[in-house]
Coordinates of C-alpha atoms and ligand atoms in Angstrom, one line a residue:
X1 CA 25.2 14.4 18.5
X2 CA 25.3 10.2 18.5
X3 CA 25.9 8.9 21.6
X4 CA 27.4 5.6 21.2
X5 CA 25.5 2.7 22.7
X6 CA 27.3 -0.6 23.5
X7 CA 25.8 -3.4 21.0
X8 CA 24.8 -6.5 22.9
X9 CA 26.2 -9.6 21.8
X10 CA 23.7 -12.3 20.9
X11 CA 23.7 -15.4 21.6
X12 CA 23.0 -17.0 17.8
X13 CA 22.8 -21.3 17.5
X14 CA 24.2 -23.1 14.6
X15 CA 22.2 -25.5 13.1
X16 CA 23.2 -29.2 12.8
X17 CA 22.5 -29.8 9.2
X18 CA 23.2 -33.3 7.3
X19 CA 25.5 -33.9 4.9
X20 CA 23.3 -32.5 2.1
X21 CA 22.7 -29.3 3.9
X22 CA 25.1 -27.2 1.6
X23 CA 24.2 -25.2 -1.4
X24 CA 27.4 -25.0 -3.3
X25 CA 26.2 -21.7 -4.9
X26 CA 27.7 -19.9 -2.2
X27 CA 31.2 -21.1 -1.9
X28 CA 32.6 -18.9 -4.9
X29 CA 31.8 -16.0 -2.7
X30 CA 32.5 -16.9 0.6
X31 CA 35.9 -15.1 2.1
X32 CA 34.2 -12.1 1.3
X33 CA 31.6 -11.2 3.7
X34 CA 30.7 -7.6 4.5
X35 CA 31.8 -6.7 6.9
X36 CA 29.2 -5.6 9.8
X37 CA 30.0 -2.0 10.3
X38 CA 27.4 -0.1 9.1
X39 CA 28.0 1.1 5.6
X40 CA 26.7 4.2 3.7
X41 CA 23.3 5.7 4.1
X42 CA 20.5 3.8 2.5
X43 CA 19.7 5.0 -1.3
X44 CA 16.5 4.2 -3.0
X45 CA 15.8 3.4 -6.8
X46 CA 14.8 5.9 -8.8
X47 CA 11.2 6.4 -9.2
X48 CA 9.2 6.7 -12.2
X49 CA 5.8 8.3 -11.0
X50 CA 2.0 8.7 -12.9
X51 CA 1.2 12.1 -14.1
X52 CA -2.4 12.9 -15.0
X53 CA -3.5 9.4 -14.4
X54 CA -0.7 8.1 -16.7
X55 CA 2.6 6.1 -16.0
X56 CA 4.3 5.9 -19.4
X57 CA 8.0 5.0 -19.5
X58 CA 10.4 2.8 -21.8
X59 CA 11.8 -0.2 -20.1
X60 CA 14.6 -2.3 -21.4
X61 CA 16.0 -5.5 -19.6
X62 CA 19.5 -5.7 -20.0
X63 CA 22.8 -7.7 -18.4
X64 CA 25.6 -4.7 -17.2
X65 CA 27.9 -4.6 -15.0
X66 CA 26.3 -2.3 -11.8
X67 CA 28.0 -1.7 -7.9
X68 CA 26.7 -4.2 -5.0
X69 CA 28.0 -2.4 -2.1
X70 CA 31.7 -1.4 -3.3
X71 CA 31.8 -4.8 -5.5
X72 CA 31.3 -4.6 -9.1
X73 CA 28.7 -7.6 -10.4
X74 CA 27.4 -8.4 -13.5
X75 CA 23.8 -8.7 -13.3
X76 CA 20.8 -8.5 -15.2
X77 CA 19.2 -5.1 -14.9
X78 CA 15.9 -2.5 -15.3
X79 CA 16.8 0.6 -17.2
X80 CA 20.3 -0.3 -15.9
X81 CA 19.4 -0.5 -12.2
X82 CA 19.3 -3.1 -9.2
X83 CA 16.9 -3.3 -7.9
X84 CA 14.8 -1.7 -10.5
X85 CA 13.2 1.8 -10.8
X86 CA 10.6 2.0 -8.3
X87 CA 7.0 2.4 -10.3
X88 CA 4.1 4.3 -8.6
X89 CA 0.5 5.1 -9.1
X90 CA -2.7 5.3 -8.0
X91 CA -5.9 3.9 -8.2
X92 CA -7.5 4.5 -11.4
X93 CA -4.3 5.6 -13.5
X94 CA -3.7 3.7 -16.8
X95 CA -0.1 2.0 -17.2
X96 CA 2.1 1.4 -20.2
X97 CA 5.5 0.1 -20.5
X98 CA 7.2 -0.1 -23.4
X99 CA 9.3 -3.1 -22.8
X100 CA 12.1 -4.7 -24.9
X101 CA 14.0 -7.4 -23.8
X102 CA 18.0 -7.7 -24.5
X103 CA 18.7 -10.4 -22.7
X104 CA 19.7 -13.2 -24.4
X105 CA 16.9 -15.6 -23.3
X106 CA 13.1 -14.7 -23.5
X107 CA 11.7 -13.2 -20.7
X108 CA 8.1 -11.4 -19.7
X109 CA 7.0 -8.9 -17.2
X110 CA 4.8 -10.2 -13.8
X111 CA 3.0 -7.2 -11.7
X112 CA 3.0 -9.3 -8.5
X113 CA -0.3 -8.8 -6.5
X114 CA -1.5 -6.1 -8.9
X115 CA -5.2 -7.0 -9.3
X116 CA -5.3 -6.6 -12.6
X117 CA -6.3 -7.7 -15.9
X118 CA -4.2 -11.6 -16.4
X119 CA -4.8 -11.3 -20.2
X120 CA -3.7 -9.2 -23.1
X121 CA -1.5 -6.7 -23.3
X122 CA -2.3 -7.3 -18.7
X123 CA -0.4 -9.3 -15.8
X124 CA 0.1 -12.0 -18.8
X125 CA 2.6 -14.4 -17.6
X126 CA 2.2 -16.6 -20.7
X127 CA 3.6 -14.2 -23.3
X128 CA 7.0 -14.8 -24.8
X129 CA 9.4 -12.1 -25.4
X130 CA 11.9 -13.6 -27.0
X131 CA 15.8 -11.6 -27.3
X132 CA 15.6 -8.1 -29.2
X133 CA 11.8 -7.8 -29.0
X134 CA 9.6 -5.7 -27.7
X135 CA 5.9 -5.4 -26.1
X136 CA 4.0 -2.8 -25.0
X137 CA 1.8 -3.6 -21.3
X138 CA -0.7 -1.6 -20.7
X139 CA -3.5 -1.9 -18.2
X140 CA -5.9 0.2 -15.8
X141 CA -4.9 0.3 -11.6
X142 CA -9.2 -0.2 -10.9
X143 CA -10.5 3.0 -9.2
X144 CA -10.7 0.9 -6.3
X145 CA -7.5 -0.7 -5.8
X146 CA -6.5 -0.7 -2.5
X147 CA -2.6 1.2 -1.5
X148 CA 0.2 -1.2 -1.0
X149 CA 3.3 -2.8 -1.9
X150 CA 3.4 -4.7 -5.1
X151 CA 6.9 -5.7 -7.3
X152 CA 7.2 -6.6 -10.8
X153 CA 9.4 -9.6 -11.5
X154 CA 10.5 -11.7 -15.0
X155 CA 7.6 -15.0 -15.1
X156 CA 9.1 -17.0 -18.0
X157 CA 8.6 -20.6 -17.0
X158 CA 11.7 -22.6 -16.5
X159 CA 13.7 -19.1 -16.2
X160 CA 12.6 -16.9 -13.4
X161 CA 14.9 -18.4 -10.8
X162 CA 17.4 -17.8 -13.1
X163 CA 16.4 -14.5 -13.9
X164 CA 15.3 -12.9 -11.0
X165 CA 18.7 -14.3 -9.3
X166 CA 20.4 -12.3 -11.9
X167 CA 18.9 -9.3 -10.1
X168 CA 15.8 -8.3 -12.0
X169 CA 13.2 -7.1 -9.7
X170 CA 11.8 -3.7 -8.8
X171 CA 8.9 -2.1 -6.1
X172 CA 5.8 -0.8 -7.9
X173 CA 4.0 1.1 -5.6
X174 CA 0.1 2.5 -5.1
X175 CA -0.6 5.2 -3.4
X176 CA -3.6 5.6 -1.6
X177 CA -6.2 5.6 1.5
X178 CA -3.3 4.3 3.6
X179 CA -0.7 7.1 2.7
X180 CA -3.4 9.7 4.2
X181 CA -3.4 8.5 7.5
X182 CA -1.9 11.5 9.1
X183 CA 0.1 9.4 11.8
X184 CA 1.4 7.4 8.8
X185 CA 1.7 10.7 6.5
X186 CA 4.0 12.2 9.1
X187 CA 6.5 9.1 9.3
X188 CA 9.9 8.8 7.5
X189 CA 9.3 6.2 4.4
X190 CA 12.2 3.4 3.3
X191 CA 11.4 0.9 1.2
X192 CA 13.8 -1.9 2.0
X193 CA 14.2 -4.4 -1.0
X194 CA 16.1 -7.5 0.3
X195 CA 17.6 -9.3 -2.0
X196 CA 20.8 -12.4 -2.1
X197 CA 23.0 -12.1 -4.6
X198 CA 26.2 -15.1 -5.1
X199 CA 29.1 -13.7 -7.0
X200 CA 32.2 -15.5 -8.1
X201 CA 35.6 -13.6 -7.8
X202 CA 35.3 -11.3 -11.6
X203 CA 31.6 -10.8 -10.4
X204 CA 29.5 -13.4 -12.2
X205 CA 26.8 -15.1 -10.8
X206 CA 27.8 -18.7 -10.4
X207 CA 26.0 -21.8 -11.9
X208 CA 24.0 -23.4 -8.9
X209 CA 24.8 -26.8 -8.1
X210 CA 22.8 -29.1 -8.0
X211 CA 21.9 -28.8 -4.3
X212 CA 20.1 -25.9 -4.9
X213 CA 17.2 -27.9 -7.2
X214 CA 16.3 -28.5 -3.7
X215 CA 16.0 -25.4 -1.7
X216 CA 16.4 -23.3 -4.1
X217 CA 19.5 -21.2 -5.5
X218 CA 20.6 -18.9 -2.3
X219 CA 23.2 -16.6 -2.2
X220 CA 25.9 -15.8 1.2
X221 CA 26.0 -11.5 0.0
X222 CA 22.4 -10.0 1.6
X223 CA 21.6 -6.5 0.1
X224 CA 19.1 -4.4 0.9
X225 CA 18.6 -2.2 -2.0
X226 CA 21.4 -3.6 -3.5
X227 CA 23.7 -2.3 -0.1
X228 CA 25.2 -4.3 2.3
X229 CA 24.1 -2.6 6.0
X230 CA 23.0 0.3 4.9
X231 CA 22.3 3.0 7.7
X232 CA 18.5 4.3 8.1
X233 CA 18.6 7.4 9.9
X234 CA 15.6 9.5 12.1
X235 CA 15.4 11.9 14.6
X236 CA 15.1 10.4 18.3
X237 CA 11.2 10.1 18.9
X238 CA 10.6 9.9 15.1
X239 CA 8.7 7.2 13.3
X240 CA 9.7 5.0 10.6
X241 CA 7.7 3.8 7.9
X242 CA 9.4 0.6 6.9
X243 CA 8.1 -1.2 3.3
X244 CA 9.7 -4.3 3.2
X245 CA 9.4 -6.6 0.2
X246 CA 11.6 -10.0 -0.2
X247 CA 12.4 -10.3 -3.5
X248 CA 14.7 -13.1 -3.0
X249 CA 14.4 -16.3 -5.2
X250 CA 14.3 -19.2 -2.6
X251 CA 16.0 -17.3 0.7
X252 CA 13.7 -16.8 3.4
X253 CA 14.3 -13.6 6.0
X254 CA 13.3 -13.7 9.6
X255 CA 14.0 -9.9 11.3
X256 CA 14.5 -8.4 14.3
X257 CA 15.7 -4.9 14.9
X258 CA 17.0 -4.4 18.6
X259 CA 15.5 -3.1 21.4
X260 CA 13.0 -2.1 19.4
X261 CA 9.0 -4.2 18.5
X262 CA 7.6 -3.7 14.7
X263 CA 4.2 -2.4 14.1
X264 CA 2.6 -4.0 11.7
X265 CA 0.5 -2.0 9.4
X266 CA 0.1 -3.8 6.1
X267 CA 0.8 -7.0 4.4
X268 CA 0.9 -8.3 0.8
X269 CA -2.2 -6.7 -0.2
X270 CA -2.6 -3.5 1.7
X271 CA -3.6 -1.9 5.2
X272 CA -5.0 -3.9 7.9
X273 CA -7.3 -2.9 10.4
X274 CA -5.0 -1.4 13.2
X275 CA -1.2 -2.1 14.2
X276 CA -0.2 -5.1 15.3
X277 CA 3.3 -5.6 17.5
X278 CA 5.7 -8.2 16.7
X279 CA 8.9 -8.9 17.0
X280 CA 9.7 -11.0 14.7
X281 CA 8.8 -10.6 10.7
X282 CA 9.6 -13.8 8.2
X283 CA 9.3 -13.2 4.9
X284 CA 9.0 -16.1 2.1
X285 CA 10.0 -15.3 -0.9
X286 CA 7.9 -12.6 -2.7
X287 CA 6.3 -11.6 0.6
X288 CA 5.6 -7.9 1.5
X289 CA 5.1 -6.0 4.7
X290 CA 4.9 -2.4 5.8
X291 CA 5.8 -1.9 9.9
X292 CA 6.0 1.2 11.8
X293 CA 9.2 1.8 14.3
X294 CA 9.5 4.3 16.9
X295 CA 12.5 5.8 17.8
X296 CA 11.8 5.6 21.1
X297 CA 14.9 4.4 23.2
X298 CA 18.5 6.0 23.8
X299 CA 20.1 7.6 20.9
X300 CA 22.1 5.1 19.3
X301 CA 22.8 2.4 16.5
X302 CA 20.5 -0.1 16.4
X303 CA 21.0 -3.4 13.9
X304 CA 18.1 -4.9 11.9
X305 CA 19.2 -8.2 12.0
X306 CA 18.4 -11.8 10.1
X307 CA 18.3 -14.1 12.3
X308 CA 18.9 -18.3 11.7
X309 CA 16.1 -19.7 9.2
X310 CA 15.8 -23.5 8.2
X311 CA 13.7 -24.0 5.2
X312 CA 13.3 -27.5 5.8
X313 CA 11.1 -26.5 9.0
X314 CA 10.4 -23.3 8.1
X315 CA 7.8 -21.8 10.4
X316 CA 7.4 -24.7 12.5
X317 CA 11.0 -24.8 13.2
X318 CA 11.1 -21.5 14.7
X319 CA 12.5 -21.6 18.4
X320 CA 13.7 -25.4 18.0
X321 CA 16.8 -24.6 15.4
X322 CA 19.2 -27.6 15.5
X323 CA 17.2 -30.3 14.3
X324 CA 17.8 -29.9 10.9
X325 CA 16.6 -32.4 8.4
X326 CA 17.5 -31.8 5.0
X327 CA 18.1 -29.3 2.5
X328 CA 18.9 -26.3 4.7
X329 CA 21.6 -24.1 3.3
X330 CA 24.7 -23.1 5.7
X331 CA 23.9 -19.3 4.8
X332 CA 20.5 -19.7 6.3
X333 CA 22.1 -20.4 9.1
X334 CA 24.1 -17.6 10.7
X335 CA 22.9 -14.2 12.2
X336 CA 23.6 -11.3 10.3
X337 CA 23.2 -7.6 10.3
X338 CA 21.5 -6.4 7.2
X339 CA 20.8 -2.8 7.6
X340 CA 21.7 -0.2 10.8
X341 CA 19.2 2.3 12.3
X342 CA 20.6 5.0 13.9
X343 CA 18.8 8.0 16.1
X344 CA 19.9 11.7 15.0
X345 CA 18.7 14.8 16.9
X346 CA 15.2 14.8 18.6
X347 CA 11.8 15.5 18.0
X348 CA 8.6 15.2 19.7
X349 CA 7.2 12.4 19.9
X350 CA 5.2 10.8 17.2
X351 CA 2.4 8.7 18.0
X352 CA 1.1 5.2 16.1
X353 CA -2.2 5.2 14.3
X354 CA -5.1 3.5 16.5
X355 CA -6.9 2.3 13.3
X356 CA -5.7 1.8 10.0
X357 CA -8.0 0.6 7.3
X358 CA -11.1 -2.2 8.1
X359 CA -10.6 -5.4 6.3
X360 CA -13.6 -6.7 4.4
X361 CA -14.8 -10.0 5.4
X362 CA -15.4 -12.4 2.6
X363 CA -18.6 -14.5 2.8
X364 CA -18.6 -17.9 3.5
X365 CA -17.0 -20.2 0.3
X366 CA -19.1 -22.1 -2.6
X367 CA -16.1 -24.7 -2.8
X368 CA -13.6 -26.1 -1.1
X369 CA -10.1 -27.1 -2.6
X370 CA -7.5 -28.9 -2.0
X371 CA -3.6 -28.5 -3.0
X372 CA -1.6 -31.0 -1.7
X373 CA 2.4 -29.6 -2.5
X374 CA 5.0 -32.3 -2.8
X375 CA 8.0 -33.2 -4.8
X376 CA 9.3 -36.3 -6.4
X377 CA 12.1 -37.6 -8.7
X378 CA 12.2 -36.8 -12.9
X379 CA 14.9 -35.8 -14.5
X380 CA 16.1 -34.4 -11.4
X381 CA 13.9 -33.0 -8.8
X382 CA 10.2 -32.2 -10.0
X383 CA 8.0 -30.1 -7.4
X384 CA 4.9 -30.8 -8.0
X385 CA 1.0 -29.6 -7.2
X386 CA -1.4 -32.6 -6.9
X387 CA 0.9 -35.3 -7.8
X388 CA 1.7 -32.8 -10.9
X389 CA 3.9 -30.7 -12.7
X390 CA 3.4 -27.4 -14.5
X391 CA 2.2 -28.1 -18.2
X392 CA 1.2 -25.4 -20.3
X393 CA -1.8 -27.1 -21.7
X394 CA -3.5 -28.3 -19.1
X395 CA -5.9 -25.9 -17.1
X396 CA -6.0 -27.6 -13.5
X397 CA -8.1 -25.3 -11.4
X398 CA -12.0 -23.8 -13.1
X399 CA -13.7 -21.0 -10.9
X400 CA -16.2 -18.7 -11.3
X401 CA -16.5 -15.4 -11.5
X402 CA -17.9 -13.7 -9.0
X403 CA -17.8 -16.5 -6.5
X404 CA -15.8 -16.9 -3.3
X405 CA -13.6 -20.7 -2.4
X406 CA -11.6 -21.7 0.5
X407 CA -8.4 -23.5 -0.4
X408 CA -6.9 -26.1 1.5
X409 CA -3.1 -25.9 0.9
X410 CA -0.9 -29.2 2.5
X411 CA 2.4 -29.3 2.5
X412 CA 3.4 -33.3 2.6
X413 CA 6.8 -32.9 1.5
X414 CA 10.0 -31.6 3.9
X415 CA 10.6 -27.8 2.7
X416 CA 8.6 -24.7 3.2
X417 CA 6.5 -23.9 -0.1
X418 CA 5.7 -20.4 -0.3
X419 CA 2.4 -20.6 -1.9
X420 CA 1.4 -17.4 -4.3
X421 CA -1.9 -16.8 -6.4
X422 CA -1.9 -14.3 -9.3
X423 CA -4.9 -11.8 -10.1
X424 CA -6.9 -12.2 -6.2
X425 CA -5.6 -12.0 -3.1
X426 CA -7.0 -14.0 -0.4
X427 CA -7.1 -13.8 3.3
X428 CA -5.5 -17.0 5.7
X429 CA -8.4 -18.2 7.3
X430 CA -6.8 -21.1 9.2
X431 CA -3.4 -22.4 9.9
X432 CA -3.2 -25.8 10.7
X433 CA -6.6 -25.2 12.2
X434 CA -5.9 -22.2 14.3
X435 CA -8.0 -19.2 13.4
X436 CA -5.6 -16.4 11.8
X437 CA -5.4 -13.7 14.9
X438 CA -6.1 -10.8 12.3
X439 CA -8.0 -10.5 8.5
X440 CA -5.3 -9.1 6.3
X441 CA -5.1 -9.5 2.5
X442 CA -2.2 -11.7 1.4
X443 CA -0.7 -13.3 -1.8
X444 CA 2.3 -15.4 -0.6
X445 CA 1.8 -17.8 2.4
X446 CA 4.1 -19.8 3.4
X447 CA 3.2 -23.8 4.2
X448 CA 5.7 -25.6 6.4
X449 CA 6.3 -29.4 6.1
X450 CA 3.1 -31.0 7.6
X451 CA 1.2 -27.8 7.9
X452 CA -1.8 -27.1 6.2
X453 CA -3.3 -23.4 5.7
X454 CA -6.6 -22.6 5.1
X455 CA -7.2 -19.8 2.1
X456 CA -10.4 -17.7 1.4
X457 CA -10.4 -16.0 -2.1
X458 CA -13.4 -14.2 -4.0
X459 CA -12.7 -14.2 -7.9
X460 CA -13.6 -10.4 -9.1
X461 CA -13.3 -8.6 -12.3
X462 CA -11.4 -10.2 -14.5
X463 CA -11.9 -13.7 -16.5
X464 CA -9.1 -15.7 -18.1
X465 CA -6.2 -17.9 -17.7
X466 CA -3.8 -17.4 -14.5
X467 CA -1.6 -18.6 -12.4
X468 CA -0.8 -19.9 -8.7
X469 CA 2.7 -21.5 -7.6
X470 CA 5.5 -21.6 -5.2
X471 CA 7.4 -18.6 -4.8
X472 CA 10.7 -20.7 -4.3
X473 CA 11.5 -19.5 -8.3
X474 CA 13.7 -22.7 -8.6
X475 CA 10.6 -25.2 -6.9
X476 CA 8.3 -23.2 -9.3
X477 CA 10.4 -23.3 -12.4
X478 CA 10.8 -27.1 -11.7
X479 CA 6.9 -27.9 -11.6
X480 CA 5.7 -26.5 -9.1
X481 CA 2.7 -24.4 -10.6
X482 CA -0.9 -24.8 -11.8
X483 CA -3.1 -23.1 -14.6
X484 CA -6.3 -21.2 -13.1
X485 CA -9.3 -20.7 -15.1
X486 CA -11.4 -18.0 -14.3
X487 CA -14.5 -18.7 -16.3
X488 CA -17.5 -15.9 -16.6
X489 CA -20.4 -15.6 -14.3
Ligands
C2O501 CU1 6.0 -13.0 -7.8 CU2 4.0 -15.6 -10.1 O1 5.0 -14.4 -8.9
CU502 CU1 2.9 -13.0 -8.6
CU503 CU1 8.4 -24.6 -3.0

């Protein structure tokens, strides 16, 4: 039996933004809000799963027409799905896809914080794959890869805002050392893709205007798993394993559930070393966490909500909202209620893991770095690393193999840079000098204007070209990306 519990307003600020503040992407949708009532119980992707150490499976990128919520969209699709299939493996299990494209631009395939191979037939974000063609991936999970959440996502240069806006994304999964915990084994797993979609009244995405070369193309209709509120349902005193991945294009997501704290138990590249509390998650685009929740309070509904985020201070901006510079969008701006947990029937208690999985400490660096992240004026706006932007024949970062550099990433310019590296993940030692309260392995960090973040990254395995960039698509697709070179020992 549901006992109804009486949902506390919140008090939620508006921001003050300046004239330029609007991205026009979103008024062909507006009038047509969800509305906040929690919709139909949460569905997840289909999976497509190893057997026998192989996950085999054709893959065909395609525009259709699919649902969002109850509206019909035409979107650009995996096997006919949004989000995508879900992929999952394990450590040491080969993959091949057999991928054709039928879009009508080119387009590749990106295995985002795989630690893989970033050549070949690999996580080789420089192939082409142009309309009606086909490529087969194929690569090796290492034995010792460690469990988490990774996504696959297009990487064509100058087309993955515009592609991964359209809706192509998808979870790919490995399982391992963290799945065994038996606290963790006995909680309820969702994965909770959050994605913003703009659509104009027949269900076509809308051109972005040209606002949105500044923060990025962002949409007013938030999905998660391509639903609007979805309800997540447990027993009271049950635990919820929540795998959260934000595979957004520009829009940043800052949750809170009520009543209730998030346990941290993993970021972008796996377990860390035992649950953290928090309140509050942001997520950049491309970010990942996993959290724990408790049902522990009175039966009830209980709203995951996004709360008020302002690009233009990102991080920094947190708790002072209202003193907006420039480039914030208005649907940033307003609180809304993305998904809807609810508590059914009882069990017994279920406690939280004490420890999770120990986080290896990387010696001290060889080199240092710096990336200083700015934009300037070209044919438009041009975000640039270094005073540059992105060319395909020009290597801009040499490394070792088997070596281990701190980078400095500063953030000069006035919006948030999500900051991504392909092939290693890193750990945060620093932000803006302050030692990082926890190791935990990463692959997106987010740099506020003025901030500067301190990463530590050992280059293991594999040699060859790769890339790092923004994981604003629209900031990356406009420059905002260098070439690394990952030379032999
Ligand atoms: Cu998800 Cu190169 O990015
Ligand atoms: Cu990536
Ligand atoms: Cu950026």
């Amino acid at each position: 039996m549901t006992v109804k519990k009486t949902i506390r307003r919140r008090e939620f600020l508006g921001l003050s933004l300046g004239a330029t503040g609007a991205v026009l992407l979103s008024q062909c949708s507006r009038g047509s809000s969800p509305s906040s009532a929690p919709g139909s119980p949460i569905t997840q992707s289909p999976v497509y799963s190893s057997e026998d150490g192989l996950l085999s499976f054709d893959f065909v990128a395609e525009a259709q027409q699919v649902k969002l919520g109850d509206r019909n969209a035409n979107l650009l699709t995996y096997n006919g799905q949004v989000p995508g299939p879900r992929l999952e493996a394990k450590p040491g299990d080969t993959v091949q896809i057999r991928f054709t494209n039928r879009l009508s631009q080119p387009t590749n395939l990106h295995y985002h914080g795989l630690h893989i191979p970033p050549t070949g037939t690999g996580d080789n974000v420089f192939l082409e794959i142009p309309p009606g063609e086909s490529h087969t991936y194929e690569f090796q999970i290492p034995s010792d890869h460690p469990a988490g959440t990774f996504w696959y996502h297009p990487h064509y240069h100058g087309l993955v805002a515009e592609q991964l806006f359209g809706g192509l994304a998808g979870l790919f999964v490995v399982r391992g050392e963290l799945d065994e915990i038996p606290e963790i084994q006995a909680a309820q797993e969702e994965f909770l893709v959050l994605k913003d979609f703009a659509l104009d009244r027949s269900g076509n995405i809308p051109d972005p205007g040209h606002m949105a070369q500044m923060t990025g193309r962002i949409g007013d209709l938030l999905t998660v798993n391509g639903q609007f509120n979805p309800s997540l349902e447990i027993p009271q005193g049950g635990l919820l394993r929540l795998r959260l991945l934000n595979a957004s294009t520009s829009r940043f997501f800052a949750l809170s559930l009520e009543d209730h704290p998030f346990y941290l138990i993993a970021t972008d590249g796996g377990a860390i070393a035992a649950p953290v509390e928090m309140n509050e998650l942001v997520l950049a685009p491309g970010e990942r966490v996993e959290v724990l929740v408790q049902g522990n309070r009175e039966p009830g509904q209980y709203r995951l909500v996004n709360q008020p985020f302002n690009p233009a201070q990102g991080m920094m901006g947190r708790g002072r909202m209202g003193g907006g510079m420039m480039g914030g969008s208005q649907h940033q701006n307003t609180a809304e209620t993305i998904a809807t947990l609810t508590y059914n029937g009882t069990t017994e208690p279920l406690p939280l893991p004490n420890q999770l999985i120990a986080v290896e400490s990387l010696p001290e660096p060889q080199t240092t770095r710096q990336f200083t992240l700015n934009h300037g004026m070209g044919g438009g706006m041009v975000f640039l690393i270094n005073g540059q932007a992105f060319d395909h024949n020009r290597i801009d970062t040499q490394v070792r193999l088997n070596t281990v550099e701190d980078w400095e990433i500063v953030n000069t310019g006035t919006m948030a840079h999500p900051f991504h590296v392909h092939t290693n993940k890193f750990q945060v030692i620093s932000h803006n000098g302050q030692p990082s309260p926890y190791a935990a392995w990463k692959d997106v960090i987010s740099v506020s204007p003025g901030e500067s973040v301190r990463l530590r990254m050992a280059f293991r395995d594999y040699v060859g070209k790769t890339v790092y960039h923004c994981h604003v698509l629209d900031h990356e697709d406009r420059g905002m990306m260098g070439i690394l070179d990952i030379q032999p020992a």
